[in-house]
Coordinates of C-alpha atoms in Angstrom, one line a residue:
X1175 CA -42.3 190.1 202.8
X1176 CA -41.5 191.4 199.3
X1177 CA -38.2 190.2 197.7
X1178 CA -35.2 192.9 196.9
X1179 CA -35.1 194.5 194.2
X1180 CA -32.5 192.8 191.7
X1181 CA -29.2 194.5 189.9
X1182 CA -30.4 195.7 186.1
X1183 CA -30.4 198.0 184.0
X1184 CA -33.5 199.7 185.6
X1185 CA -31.4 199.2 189.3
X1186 CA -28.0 200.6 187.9
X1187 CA -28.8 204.6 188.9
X1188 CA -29.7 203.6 192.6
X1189 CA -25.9 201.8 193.7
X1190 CA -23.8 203.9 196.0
X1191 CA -21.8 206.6 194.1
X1192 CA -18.8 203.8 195.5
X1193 CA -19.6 201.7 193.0
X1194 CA -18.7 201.5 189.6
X1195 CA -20.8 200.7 186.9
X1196 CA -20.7 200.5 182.9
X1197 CA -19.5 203.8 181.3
X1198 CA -21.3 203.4 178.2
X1199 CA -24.5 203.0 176.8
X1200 CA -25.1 199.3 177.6
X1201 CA -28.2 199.2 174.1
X1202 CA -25.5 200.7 172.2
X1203 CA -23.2 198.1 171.4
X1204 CA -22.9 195.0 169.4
X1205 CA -21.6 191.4 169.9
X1206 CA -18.4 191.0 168.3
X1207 CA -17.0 188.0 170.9
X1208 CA -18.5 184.6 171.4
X1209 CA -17.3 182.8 175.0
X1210 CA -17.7 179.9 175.3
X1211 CA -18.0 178.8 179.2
X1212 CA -19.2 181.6 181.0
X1213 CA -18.1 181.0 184.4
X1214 CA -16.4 183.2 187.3
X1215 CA -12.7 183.4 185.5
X1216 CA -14.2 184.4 182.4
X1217 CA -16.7 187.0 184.3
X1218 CA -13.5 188.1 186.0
X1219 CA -11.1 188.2 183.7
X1220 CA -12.2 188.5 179.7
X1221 CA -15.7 189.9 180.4
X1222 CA -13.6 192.6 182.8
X1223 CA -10.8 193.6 179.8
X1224 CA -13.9 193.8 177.1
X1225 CA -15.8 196.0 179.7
X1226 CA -13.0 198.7 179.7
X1227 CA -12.7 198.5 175.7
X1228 CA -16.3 199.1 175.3
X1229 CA -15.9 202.0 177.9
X1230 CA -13.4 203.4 175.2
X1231 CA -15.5 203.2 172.8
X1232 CA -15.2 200.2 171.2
X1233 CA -18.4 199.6 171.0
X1234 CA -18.8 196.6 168.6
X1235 CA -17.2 194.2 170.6
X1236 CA -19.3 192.7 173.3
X1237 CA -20.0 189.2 174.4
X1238 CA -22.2 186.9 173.8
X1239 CA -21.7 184.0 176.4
X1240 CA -22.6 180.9 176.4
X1241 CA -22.5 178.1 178.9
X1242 CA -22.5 174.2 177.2
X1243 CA -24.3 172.3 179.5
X1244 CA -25.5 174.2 182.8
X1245 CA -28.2 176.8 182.6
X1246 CA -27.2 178.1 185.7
X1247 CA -25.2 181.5 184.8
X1248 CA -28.1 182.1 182.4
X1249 CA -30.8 182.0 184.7
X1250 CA -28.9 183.9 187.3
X1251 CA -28.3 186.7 185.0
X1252 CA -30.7 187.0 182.3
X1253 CA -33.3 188.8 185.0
X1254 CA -30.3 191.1 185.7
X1255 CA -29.8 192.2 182.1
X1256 CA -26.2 190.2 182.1
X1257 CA -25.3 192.8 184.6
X1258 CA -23.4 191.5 187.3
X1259 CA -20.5 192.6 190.3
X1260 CA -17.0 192.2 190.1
X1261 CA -15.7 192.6 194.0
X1262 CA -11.9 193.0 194.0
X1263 CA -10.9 192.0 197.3
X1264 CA -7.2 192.4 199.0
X1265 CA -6.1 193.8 202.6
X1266 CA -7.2 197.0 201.9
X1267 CA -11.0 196.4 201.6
X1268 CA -13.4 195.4 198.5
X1269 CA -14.0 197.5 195.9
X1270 CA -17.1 196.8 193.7
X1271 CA -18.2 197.2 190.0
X1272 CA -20.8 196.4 187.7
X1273 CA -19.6 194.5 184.5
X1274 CA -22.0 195.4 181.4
X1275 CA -19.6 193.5 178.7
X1276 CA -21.8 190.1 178.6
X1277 CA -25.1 191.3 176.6
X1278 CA -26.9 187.9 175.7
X1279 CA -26.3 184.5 177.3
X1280 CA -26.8 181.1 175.8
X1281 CA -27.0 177.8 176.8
X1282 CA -25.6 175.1 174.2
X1283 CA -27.5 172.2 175.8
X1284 CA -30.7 173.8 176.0
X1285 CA -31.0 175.4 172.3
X1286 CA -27.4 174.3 170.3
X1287 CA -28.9 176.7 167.3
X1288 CA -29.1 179.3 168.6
X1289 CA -25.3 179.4 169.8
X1290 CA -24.6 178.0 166.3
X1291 CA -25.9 180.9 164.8
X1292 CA -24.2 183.5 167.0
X1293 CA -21.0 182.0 166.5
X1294 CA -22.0 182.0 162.2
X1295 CA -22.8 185.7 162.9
X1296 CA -20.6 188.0 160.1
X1297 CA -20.2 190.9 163.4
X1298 CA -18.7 187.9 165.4
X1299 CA -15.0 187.8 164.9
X1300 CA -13.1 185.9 167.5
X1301 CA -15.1 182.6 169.7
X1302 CA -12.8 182.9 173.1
X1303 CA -12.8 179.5 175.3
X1304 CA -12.8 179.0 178.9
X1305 CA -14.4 175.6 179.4
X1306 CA -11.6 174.2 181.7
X1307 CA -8.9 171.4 180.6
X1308 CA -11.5 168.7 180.9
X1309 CA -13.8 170.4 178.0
X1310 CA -11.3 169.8 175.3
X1311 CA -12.5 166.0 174.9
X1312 CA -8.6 165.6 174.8
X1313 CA -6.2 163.5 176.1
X1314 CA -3.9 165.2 178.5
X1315 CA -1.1 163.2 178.0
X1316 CA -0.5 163.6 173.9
X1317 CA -2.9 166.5 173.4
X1318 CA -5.0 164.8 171.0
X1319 CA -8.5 164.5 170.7
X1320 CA -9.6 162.0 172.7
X1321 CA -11.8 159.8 169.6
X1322 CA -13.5 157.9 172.3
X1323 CA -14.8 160.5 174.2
X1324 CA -19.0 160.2 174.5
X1325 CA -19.6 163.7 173.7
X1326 CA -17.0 163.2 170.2
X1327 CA -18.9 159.9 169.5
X1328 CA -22.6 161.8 169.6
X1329 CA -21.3 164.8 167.6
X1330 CA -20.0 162.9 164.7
X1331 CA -23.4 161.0 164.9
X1332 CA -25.3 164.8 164.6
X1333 CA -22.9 167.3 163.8
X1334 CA -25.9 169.5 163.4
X1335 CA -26.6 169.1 167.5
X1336 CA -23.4 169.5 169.1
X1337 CA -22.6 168.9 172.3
X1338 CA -19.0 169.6 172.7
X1339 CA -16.5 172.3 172.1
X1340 CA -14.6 171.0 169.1
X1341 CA -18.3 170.2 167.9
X1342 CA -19.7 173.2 168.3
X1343 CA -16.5 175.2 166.6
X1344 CA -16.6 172.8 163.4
X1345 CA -19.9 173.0 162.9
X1346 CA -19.9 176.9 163.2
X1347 CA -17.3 177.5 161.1
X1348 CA -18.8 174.9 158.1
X1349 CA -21.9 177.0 158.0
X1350 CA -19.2 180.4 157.8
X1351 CA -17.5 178.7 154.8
X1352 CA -20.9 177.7 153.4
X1353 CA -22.5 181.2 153.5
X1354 CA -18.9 183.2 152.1
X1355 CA -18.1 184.8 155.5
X1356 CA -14.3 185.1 156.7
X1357 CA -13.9 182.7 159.5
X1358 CA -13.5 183.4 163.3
X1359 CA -10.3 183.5 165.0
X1360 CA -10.3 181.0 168.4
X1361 CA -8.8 182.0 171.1
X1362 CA -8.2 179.6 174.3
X1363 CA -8.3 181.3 177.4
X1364 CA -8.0 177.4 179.4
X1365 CA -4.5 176.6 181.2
X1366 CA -3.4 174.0 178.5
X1367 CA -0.2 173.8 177.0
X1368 CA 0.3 175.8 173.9
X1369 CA -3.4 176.2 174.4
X1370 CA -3.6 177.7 170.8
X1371 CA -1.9 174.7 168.9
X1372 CA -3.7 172.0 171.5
X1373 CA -7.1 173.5 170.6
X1374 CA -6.2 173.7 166.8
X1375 CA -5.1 169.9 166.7
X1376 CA -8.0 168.8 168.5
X1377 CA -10.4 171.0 166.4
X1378 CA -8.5 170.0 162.6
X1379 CA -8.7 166.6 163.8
X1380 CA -12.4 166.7 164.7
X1381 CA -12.8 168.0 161.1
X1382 CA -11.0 165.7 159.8
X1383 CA -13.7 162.6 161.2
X1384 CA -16.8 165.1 159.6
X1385 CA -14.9 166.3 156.4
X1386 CA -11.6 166.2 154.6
X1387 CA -12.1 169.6 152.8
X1388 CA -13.3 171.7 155.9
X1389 CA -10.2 170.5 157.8
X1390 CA -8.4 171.6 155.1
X1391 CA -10.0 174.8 155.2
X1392 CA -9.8 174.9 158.8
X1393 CA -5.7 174.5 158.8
X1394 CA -5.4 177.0 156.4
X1395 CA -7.8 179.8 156.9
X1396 CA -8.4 179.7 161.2
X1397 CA -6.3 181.3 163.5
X1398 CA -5.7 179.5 167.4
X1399 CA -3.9 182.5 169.1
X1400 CA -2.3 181.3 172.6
X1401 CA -2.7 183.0 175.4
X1402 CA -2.3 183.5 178.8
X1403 CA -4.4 184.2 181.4
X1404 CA -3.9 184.5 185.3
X1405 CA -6.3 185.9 187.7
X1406 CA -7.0 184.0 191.3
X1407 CA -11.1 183.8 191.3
X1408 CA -12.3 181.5 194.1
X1409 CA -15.8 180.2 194.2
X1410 CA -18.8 182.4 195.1
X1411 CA -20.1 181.6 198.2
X1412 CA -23.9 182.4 199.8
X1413 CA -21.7 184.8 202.2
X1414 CA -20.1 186.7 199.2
X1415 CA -23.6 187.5 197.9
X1416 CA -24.8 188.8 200.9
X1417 CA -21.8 191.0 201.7
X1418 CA -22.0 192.6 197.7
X1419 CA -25.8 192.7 197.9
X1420 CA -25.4 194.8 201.2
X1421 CA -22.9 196.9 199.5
X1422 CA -25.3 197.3 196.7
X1423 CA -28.3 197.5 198.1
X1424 CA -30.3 195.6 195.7
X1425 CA -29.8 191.6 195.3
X1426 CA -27.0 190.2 193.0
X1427 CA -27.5 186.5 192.4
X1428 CA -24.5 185.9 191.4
X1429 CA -21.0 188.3 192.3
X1430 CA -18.0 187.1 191.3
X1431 CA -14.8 187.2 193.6
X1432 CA -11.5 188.3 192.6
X1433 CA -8.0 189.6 193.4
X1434 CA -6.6 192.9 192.0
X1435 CA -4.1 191.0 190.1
X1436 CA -4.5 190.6 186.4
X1437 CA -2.6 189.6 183.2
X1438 CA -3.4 188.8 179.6
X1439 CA -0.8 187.8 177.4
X1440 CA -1.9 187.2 173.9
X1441 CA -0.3 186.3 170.4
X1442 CA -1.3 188.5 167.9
X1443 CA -2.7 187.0 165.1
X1444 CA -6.2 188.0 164.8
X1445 CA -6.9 187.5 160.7
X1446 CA -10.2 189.0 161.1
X1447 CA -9.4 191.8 163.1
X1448 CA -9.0 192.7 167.2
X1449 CA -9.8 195.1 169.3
X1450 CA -7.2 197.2 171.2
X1451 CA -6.9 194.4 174.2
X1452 CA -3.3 196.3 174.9
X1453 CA -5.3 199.4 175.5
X1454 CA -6.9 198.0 177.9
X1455 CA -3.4 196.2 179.7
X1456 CA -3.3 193.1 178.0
X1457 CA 0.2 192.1 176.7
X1458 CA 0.2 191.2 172.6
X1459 CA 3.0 188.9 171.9
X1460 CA 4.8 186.6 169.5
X1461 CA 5.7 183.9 171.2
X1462 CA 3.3 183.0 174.8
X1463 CA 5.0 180.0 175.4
X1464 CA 7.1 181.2 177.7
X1465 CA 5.0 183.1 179.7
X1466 CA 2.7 179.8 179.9
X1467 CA 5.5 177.6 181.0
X1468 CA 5.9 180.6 184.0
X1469 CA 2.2 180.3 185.0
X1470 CA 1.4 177.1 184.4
X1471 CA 4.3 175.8 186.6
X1472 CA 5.4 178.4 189.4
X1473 CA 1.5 179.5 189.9
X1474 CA -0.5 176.4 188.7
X1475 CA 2.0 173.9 190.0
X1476 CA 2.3 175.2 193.3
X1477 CA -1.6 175.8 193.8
X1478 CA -1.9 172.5 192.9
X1479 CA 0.9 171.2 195.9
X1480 CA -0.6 173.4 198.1
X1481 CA -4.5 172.8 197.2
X1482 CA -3.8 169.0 197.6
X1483 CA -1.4 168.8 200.7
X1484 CA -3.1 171.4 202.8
X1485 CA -6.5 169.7 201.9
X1486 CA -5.0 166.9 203.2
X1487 CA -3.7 169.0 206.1
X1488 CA -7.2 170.0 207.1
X1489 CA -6.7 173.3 205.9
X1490 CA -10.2 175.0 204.0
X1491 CA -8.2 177.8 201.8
X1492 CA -4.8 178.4 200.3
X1493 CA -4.2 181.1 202.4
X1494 CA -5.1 179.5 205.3
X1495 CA -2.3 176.7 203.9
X1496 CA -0.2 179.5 203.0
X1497 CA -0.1 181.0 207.0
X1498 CA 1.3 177.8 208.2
X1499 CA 5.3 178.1 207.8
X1500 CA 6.1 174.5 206.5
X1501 CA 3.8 175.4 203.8
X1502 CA 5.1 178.5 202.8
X1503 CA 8.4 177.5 202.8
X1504 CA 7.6 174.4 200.8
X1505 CA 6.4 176.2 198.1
X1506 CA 9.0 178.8 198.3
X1507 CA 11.8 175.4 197.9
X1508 CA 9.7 174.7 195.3
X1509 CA 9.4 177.3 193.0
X1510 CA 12.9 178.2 193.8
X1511 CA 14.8 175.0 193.7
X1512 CA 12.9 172.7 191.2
X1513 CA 10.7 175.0 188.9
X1514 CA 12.6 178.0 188.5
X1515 CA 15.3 176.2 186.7
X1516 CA 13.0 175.3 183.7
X1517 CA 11.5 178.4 183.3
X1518 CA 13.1 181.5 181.1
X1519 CA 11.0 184.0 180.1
X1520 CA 13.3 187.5 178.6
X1521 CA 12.9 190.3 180.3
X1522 CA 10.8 189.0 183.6
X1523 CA 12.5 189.1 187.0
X1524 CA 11.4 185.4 187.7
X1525 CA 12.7 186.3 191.2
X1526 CA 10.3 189.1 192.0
X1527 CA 7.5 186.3 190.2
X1528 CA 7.6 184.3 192.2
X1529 CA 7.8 186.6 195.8
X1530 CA 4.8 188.0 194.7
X1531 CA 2.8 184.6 193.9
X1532 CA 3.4 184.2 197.2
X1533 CA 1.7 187.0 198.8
X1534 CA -1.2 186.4 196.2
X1535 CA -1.4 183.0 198.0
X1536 CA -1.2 184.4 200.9
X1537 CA -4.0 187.1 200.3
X1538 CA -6.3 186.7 203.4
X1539 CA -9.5 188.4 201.8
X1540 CA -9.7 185.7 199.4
X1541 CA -11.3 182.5 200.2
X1542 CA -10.0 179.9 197.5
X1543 CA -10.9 176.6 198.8
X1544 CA -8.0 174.1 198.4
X1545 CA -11.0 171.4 197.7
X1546 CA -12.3 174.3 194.4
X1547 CA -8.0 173.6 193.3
X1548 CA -8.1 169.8 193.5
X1549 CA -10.9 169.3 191.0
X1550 CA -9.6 167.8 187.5
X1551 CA -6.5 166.9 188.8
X1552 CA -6.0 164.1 185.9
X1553 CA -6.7 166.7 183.5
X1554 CA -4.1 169.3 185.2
X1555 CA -1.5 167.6 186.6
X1556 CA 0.7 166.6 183.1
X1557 CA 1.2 171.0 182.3
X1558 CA 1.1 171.6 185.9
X1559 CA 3.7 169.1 187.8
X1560 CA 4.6 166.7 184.9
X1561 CA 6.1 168.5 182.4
X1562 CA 8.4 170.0 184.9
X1563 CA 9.6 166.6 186.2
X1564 CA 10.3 165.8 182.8
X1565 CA 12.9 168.4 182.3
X1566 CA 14.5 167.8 185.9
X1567 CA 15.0 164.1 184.7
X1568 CA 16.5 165.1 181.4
X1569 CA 18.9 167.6 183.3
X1570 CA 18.9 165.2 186.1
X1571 CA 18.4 167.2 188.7
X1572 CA 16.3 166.3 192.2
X1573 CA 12.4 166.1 192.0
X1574 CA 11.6 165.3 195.1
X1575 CA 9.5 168.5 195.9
X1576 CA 7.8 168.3 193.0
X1577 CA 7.1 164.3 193.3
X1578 CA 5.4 165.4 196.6
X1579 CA 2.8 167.3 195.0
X1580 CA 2.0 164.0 192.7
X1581 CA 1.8 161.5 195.5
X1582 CA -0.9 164.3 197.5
X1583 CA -2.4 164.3 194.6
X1584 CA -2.2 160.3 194.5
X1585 CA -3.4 160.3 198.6
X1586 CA -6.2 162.7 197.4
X1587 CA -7.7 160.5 195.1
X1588 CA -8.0 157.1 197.5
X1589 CA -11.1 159.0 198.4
X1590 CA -10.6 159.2 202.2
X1591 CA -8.7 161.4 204.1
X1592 CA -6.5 161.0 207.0
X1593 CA -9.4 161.0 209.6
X1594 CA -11.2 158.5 207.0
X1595 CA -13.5 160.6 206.4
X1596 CA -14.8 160.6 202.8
X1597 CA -13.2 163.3 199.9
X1598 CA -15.4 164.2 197.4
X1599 CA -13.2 164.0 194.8
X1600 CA -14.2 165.5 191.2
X1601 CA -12.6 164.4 188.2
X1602 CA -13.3 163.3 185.3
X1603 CA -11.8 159.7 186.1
X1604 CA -13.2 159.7 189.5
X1605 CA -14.5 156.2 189.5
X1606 CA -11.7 154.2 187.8
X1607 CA -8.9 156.4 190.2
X1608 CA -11.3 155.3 192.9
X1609 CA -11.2 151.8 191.9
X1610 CA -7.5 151.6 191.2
X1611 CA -6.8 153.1 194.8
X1612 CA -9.3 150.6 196.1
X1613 CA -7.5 147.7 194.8
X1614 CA -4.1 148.8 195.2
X1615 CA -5.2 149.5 199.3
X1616 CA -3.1 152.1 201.8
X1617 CA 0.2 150.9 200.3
X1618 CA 2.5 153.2 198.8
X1619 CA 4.3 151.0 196.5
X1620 CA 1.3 149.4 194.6
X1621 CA -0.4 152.9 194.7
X1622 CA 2.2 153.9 192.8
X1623 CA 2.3 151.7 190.7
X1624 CA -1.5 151.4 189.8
X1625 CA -2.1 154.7 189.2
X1626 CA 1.4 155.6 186.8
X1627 CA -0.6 153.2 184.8
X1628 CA -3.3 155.8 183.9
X1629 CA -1.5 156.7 180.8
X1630 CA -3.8 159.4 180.1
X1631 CA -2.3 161.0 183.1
X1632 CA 1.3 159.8 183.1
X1633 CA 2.1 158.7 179.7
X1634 CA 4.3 156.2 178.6
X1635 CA 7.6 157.8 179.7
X1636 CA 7.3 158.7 183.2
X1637 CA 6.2 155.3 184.4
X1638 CA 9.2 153.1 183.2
X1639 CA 11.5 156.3 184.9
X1640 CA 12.6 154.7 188.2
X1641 CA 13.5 157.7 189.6
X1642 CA 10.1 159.5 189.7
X1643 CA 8.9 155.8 190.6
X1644 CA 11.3 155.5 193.5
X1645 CA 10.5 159.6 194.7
X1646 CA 6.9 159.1 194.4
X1647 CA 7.2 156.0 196.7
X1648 CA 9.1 158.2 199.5
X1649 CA 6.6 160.6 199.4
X1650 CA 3.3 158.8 199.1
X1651 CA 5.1 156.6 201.8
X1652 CA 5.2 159.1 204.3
X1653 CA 2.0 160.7 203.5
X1654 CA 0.3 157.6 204.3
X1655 CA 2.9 157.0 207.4
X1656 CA 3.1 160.6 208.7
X1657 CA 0.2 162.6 207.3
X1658 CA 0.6 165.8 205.7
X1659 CA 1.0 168.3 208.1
X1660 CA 4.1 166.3 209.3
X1661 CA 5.4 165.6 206.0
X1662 CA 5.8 168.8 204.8
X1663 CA 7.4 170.1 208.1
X1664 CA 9.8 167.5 207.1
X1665 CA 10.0 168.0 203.4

């Protein structure tokens, strides 16, 4: 039996009229954007805003992505001309379109100079980044490059062969400087804080180990913009690629998911130029931070509550989590009671925020996997959960709402779940969490206390603070007593 035909340029004319699909000549325009980690957020978010510029006409500023390691996005899309489906889904139905913004792909692992020389390219202006928190080579706790880190240790070794991010940015910008051309501008697209600044410090210092006048250079001449980005994009699933190629009625390898909510906040300093990204609905900005603070803790701090609790729960999606009422009004105490107060952001009804973070929780038509949520939690938990227990201590105020969501986090990372079944936990510290839950056994107190010690984690601060000690206790406590489910009902 012959295979279906596949989504390309030569496949575009025979989609249902329903669909929507580049409006502009996809062999008339020009790479003006590196990515860096082309995975579903970018493909739903970026790659979606620089789709509608090129549909007005500005025409010079498609994507070139490139994935660091895995070929996999590559090889899924190169037979489909980079052409793939963006399938918006809410209570209303799923509607479809065809994103034509990504016109080459690269892998950095399989051929570094060729991405080397598309990010030297004098049409590329600005090298966007969405390699998740754990890509940095960075130490979550300080922000600083993390020296030690295998992939920093090889690319000082051969700068020429990178392998990491703040290798491959380095080296591309000394070969700029080398041949006279302006340099690009970075911008961060990750959930870091002050992504801009945390990107810039671990890039300068990078230079700094390979040469003393390029970092120079680099401080003075290269712009790290900070942004925000916030778009719910759950993991394609073999289901979701037969529903859209269905729809389609030629194959798709690889759709992305997303909801109908978007937002793009960005500060404007683009030295070598921009396109119109508020043309297109993203908001340009001088100061993100406070939009960052209100993501990063009243969406990414409750996601991550609810991705490790329910998990723990036995509940497969956050909206599944979301439809059971302890949950929901968990996270509504939380946001309302313990975030809230540390978040100001002029001219935003923080109120109406966070309602309506709870209905995109909530959103039945997308399947966001709790288990997807927990990955990284080492590298997410200090901007996510931490930094807002450090300002209730300082105000000292009550955390124990927030100190919940560490200790799931702490339950999550034993490795078994409450049936003793095993959790296939994914993080970058994996093994040595593993080890130090091993050791310290099903016992709240010296679970706390082995894993504070991860300082890359918890700092130095937070662990000599008694009072997130002695919450953290309580909670884990009755996680391990309890469960979950019967925890939050009481919480």
């Amino acid at each position: 039996m012959p295979r279906p035909m596949r989504l390309n340029k030569a496949t575009l004319a025979t989609l249902p009229a329903a669909v929507a699909r580049p409006a502009y000549d996809l062999d008339a325009v020009s790479t003006g954007i590196v990515h860096l980690g082309v995975g579903a957020f970018h493909r739903a978010h970026q790659a979606f805003y620089v789709d509608d510029l090129l549909a007005l006409g500005h025409t010079d500023w498609a994507i070139c992505g490139a994935s660091l390691r895995s070929p996999d996005t590559s090889e899924a899309l190169d037979p489909q001309d980079g052409l793939y489906t963006l399938a918006v889904r809410s209570g209303a139905g799923t509607d479809l379109r065809v994103i034509g913004s990504l016109r080459r792909l690269l892998v950095g692992a399989r051929d570094p100079e060729a991405l080397i020389a598309a990010m030297a390219d004098p049409k590329v202006r600005i090298v966007t980044l969405t390699v998740t928190e754990k890509g940095y080579c960075h130490d979550p706790a300080t922000g600083r490059l993390d020296e030690a880190h295998a992939d920093i240790i090889a690319d000082l070794a051969t700068p020429e062969r990178p392998r990491s991010v703040p290798g491959f940015l380095v080296e591309a910008l000394l070969r700029r400087r080398a041949a006279g051309i302006a340099p690009f501008t970075v911008l961060c697209c990750d959930n870091l804080p002050a992504n801009g600044r945390t990107v810039a410090r671990v890039v300068h210092r990078f230079a700094e180990l390979v040469d003393a006048d390029l970092a120079a250079f680099i401080a003075a001449e290269v712009a790290f913009p900070c942004t925000m980005v916030d778009r719910i994009v759950p993991a394609t699933t073999d289901a979701d690629r037969a529903d859209v190629a269905r729809a389609l009625g030629v194959e798709d390898a690889w759709p992305v998911m997303a909801e109908p909510f978007s937002q793009w906040v960005i500060e404007d300093r683009f030295p070598a130029g921009r396109p119109p990204f508020e043309a297109v609905g993203a908001q340009m900005v001088e100061d993100v931070v406070p939009f960052e603070h209100m993501k990063l803790r009243l969406l990414n701090g409750a996601h991550s509550t609810l991705a490790y609790l329910g998990y723990l729960a036995g509940h497969e999606t956050i909206s599944d989590t979301m439809s059971d009422p302890a949950f929901a009004r968990l996270v509504e105490r939380l946001q309302d009671e313990e975030v809230l107060p540390t978040v100001h952001v002029p001219g935003v009804d923080l109120p109406a925020y966070t309602r309506a973070l709870r209905e995109r929780f909530s959103n039945p038509a997308l399947r966001h996997r709790t288990w997807q949520i927990a990955m990284d939690g080492s590298q997410k938990l200090p901007q996510r959960l931490l930094e807002t227990i450090r300002d209730r201590l300082a105000a000292g105020a009550s955390i124990d709402l927030l100190a919940l969501g560490v200790a799931g986090w702490m339950r999550y990372v034993t490795g078994r779940d409450e049936k003793g079944g095993a959790i296939d936990v994914r993080d970058p510290h994996a093994a040595r969490l593993r080890a130090l839950a091993d050791d310290a056994g099903l016992d709240a107190e010296r679970l706390v206390e082995a894993l504070l010690g991860v300082r890359e984690v918890f700092g130095t601060d937070l662990p000599a603070d008694p009072r997130l000690r002695a919450a953290l206790v309580r909670a884990l406590g009755a996680l391990l007593k309890d469960g979950a489910a019967a925890t939050v009902a009481a919480a």
